[in-house]
mmCIF file of C-alpha atoms and ligand atoms in Angstrom:
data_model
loop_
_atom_site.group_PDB
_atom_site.id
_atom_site.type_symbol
_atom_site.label_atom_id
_atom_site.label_comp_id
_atom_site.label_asym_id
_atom_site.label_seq_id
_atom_site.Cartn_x
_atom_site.Cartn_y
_atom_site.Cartn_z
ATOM 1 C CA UNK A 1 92.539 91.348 17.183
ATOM 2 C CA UNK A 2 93.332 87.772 18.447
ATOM 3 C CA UNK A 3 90.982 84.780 17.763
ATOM 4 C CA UNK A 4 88.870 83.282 20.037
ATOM 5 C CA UNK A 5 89.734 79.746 21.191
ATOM 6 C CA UNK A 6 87.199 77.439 22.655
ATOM 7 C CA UNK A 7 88.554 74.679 24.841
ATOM 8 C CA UNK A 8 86.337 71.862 25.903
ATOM 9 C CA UNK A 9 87.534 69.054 28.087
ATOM 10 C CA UNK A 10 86.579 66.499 31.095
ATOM 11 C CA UNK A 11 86.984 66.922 34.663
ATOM 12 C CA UNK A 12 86.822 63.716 36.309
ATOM 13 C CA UNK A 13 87.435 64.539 39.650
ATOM 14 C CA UNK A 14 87.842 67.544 42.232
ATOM 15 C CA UNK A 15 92.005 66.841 41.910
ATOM 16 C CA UNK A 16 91.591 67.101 38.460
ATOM 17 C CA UNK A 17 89.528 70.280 38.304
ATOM 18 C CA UNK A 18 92.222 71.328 40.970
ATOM 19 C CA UNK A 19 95.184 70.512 38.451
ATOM 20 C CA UNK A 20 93.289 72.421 35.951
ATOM 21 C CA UNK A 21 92.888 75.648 37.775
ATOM 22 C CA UNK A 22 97.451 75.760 38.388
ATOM 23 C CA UNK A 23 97.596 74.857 34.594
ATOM 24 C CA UNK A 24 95.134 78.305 33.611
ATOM 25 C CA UNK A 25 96.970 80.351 36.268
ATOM 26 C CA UNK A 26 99.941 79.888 34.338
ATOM 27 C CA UNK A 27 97.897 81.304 31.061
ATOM 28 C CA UNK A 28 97.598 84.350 33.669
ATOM 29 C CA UNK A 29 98.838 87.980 33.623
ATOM 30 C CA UNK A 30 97.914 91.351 35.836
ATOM 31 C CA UNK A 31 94.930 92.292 34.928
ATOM 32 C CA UNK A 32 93.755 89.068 33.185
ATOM 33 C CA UNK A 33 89.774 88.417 34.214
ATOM 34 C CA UNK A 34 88.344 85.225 34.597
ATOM 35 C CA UNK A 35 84.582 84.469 34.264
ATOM 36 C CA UNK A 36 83.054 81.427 36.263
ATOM 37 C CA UNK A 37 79.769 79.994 35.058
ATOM 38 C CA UNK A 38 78.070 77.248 36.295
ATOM 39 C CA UNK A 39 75.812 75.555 39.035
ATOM 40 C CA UNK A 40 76.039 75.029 42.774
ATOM 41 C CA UNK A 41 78.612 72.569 43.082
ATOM 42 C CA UNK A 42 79.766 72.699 39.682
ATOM 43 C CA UNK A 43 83.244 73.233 40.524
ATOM 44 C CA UNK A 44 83.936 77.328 40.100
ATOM 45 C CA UNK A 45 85.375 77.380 44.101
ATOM 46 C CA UNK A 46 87.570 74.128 43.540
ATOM 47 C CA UNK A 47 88.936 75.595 40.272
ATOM 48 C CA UNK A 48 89.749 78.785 41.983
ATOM 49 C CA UNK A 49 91.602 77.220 44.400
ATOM 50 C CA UNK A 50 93.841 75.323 41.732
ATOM 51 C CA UNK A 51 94.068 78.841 40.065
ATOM 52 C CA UNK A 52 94.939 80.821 43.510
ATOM 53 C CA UNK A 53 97.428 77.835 44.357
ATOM 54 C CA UNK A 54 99.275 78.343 40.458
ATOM 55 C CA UNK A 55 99.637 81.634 41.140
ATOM 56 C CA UNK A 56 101.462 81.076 44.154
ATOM 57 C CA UNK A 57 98.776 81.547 47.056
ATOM 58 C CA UNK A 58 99.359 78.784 50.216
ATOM 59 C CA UNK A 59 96.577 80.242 51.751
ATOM 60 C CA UNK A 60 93.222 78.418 52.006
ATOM 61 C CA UNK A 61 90.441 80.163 49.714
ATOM 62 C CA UNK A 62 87.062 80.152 50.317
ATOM 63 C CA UNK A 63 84.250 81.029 48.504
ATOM 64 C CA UNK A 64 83.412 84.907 49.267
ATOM 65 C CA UNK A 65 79.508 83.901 49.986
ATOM 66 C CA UNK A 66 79.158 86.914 52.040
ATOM 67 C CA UNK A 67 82.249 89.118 51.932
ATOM 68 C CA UNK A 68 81.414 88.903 47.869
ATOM 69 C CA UNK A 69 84.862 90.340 47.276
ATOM 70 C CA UNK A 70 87.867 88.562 48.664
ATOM 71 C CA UNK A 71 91.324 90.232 48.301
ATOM 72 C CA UNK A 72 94.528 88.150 48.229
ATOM 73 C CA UNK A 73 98.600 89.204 47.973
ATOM 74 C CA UNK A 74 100.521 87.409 45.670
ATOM 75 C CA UNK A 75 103.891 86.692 45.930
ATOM 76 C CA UNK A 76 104.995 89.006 43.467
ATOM 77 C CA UNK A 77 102.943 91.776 45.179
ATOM 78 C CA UNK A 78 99.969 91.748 42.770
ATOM 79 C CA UNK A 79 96.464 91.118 44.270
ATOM 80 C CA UNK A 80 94.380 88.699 43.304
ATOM 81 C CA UNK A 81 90.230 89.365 43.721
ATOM 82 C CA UNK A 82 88.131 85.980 44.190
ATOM 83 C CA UNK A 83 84.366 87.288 43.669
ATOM 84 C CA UNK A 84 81.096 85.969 44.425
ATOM 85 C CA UNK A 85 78.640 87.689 42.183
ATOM 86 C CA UNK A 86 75.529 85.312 43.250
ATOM 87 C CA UNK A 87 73.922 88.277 45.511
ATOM 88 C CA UNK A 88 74.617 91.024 42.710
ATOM 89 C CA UNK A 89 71.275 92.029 41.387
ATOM 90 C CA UNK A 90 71.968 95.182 39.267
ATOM 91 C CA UNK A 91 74.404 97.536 37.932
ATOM 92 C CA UNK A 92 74.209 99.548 40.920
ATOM 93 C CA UNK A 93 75.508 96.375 42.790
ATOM 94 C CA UNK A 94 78.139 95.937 40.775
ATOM 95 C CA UNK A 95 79.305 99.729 40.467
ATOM 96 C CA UNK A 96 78.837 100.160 44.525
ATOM 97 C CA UNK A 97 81.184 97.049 45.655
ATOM 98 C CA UNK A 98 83.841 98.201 43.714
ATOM 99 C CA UNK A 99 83.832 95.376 41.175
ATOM 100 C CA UNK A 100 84.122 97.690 38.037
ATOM 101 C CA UNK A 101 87.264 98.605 39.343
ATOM 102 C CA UNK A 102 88.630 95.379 40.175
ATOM 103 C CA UNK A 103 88.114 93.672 37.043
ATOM 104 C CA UNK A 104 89.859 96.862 35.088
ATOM 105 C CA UNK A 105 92.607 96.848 37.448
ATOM 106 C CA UNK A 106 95.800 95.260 37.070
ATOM 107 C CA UNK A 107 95.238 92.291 39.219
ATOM 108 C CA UNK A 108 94.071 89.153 38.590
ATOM 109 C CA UNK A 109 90.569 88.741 39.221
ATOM 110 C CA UNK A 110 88.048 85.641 38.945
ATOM 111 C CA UNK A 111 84.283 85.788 39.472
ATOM 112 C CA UNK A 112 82.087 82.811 40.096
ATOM 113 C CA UNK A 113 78.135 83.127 39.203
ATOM 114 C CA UNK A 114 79.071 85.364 36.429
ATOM 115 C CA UNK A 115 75.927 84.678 34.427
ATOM 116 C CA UNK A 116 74.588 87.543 37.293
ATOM 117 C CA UNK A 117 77.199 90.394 35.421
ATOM 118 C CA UNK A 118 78.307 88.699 32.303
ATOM 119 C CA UNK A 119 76.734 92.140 30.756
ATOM 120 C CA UNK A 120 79.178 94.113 32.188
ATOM 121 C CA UNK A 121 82.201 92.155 31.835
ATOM 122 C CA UNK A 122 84.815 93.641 28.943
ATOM 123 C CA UNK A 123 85.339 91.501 25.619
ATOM 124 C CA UNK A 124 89.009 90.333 26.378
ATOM 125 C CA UNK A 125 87.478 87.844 29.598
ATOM 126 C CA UNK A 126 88.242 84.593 29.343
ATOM 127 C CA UNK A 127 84.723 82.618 30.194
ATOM 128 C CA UNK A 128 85.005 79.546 31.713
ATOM 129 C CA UNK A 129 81.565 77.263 31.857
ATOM 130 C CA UNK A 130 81.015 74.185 34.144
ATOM 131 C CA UNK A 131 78.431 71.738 34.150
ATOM 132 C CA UNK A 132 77.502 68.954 35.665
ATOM 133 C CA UNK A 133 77.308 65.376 33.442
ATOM 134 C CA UNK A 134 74.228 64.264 34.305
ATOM 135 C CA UNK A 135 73.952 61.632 31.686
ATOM 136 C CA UNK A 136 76.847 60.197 32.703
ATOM 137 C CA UNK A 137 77.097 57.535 35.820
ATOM 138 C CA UNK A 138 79.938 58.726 37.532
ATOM 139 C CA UNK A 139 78.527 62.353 39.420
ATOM 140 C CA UNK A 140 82.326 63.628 39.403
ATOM 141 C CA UNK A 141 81.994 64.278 35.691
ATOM 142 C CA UNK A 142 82.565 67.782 34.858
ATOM 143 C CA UNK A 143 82.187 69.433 31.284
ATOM 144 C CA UNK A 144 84.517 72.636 31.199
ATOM 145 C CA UNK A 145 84.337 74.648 28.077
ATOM 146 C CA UNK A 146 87.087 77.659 28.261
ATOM 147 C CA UNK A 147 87.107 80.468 25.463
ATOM 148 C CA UNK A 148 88.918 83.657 25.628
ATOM 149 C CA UNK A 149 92.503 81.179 26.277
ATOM 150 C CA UNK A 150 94.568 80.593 23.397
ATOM 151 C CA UNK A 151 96.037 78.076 24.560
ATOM 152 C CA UNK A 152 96.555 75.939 27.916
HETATM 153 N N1 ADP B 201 85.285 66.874 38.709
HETATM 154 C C1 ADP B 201 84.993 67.661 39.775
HETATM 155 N N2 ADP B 201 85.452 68.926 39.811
HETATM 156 C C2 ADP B 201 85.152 69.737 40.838
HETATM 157 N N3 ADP B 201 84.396 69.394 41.910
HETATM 158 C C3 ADP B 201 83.920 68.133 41.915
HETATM 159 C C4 ADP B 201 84.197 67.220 40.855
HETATM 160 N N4 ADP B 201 83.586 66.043 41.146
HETATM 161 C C5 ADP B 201 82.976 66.221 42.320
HETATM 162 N N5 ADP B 201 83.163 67.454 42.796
HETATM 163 C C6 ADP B 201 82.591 67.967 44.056
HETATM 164 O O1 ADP B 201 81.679 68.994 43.718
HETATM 165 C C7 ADP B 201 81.750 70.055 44.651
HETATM 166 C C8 ADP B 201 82.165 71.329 43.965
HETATM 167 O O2 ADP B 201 82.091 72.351 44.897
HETATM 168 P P1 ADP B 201 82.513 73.848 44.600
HETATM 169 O O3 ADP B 201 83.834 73.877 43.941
HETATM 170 O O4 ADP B 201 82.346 74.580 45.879
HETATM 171 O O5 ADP B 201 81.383 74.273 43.546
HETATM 172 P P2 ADP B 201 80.775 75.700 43.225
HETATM 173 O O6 ADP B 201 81.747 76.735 43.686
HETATM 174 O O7 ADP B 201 80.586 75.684 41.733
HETATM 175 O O8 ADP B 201 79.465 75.772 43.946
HETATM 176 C C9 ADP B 201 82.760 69.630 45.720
HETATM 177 O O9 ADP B 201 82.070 69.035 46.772
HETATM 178 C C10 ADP B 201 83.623 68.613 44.990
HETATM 179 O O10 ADP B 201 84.178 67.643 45.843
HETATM 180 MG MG1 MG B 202 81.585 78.465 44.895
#
């Protein structure tokens, strides 16, 4: 069994939350599943967009508000699921849109508002929590704590 690492560092702007996302993707594998928790306008859609972009995507991602499930081709084939869990409200939810699948399949999945699954998500996940810094001045401070990454 490998140990659980928690990371915890600063975000102090969109760019850098950006440049953090292309640094995890290259942590990434098929079938690696990546947890988003945190706020609206924490960060999870910016991150993902660093992520999608380290992994190769050119294409512009957007949040999947509505779709909930967005499905993307990487370059070497793989898919890669960006999902929206905010409007989840049960396991039926979750069994019914297919998610269960995605996140045991081989691609490489992330899921913002994952506080609205985190139940049903499988030990190995790597959980990745936002938050605002309220106490601090500047309102582009971002407090990311990572665990489930061994290293970055
Ligand atoms: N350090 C930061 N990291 C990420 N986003 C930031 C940061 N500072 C300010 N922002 C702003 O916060 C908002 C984050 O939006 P978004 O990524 O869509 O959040 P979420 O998906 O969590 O609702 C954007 O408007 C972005 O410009
Ligand atoms: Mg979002």
């Amino acid at each position: 069994m490998s140990e659980v690492f928690l990371i915890e560092l600063v975000s102090n702007s969109p760019q850098e939350t950006f440049a953090l996302g292309q640094q995890i993707a290259n942590s990434l594998f098929p079938g690696s599943l990546v947890a988003l928790y945190g706020t609206l306008g924490s960060g999870k859609t910016h991150l993902t967009k660093g992520i999608a972009f380290g992994l190769g995507l050119t294409e512009n991602i957007t949040s999947p508000t509505y779709t909930i499930i967005n499905e993307y081709s990487l370059p070497d084939n793989n898919i890669f699921y960006h999902i929206d869990a905010y409007r989840l409200d049960n396991e039926n939810d979750f069994t019914e849109t297919g998610i269960l699948e995605i996140i045991h399949s081989n691609g490489i999945c992330i899921i913002e508002w994952s506080e609205r699954i985190s139940k049903n998500l499988p030990c190995n996940t790597i959980s990745i929590f936002l938050e605002i810094s309220e106490q601090n001045a500047n309102s582009s401070c971002r407090k990311i704590r990572i665990s489930g990454l061994d290293k970055l």
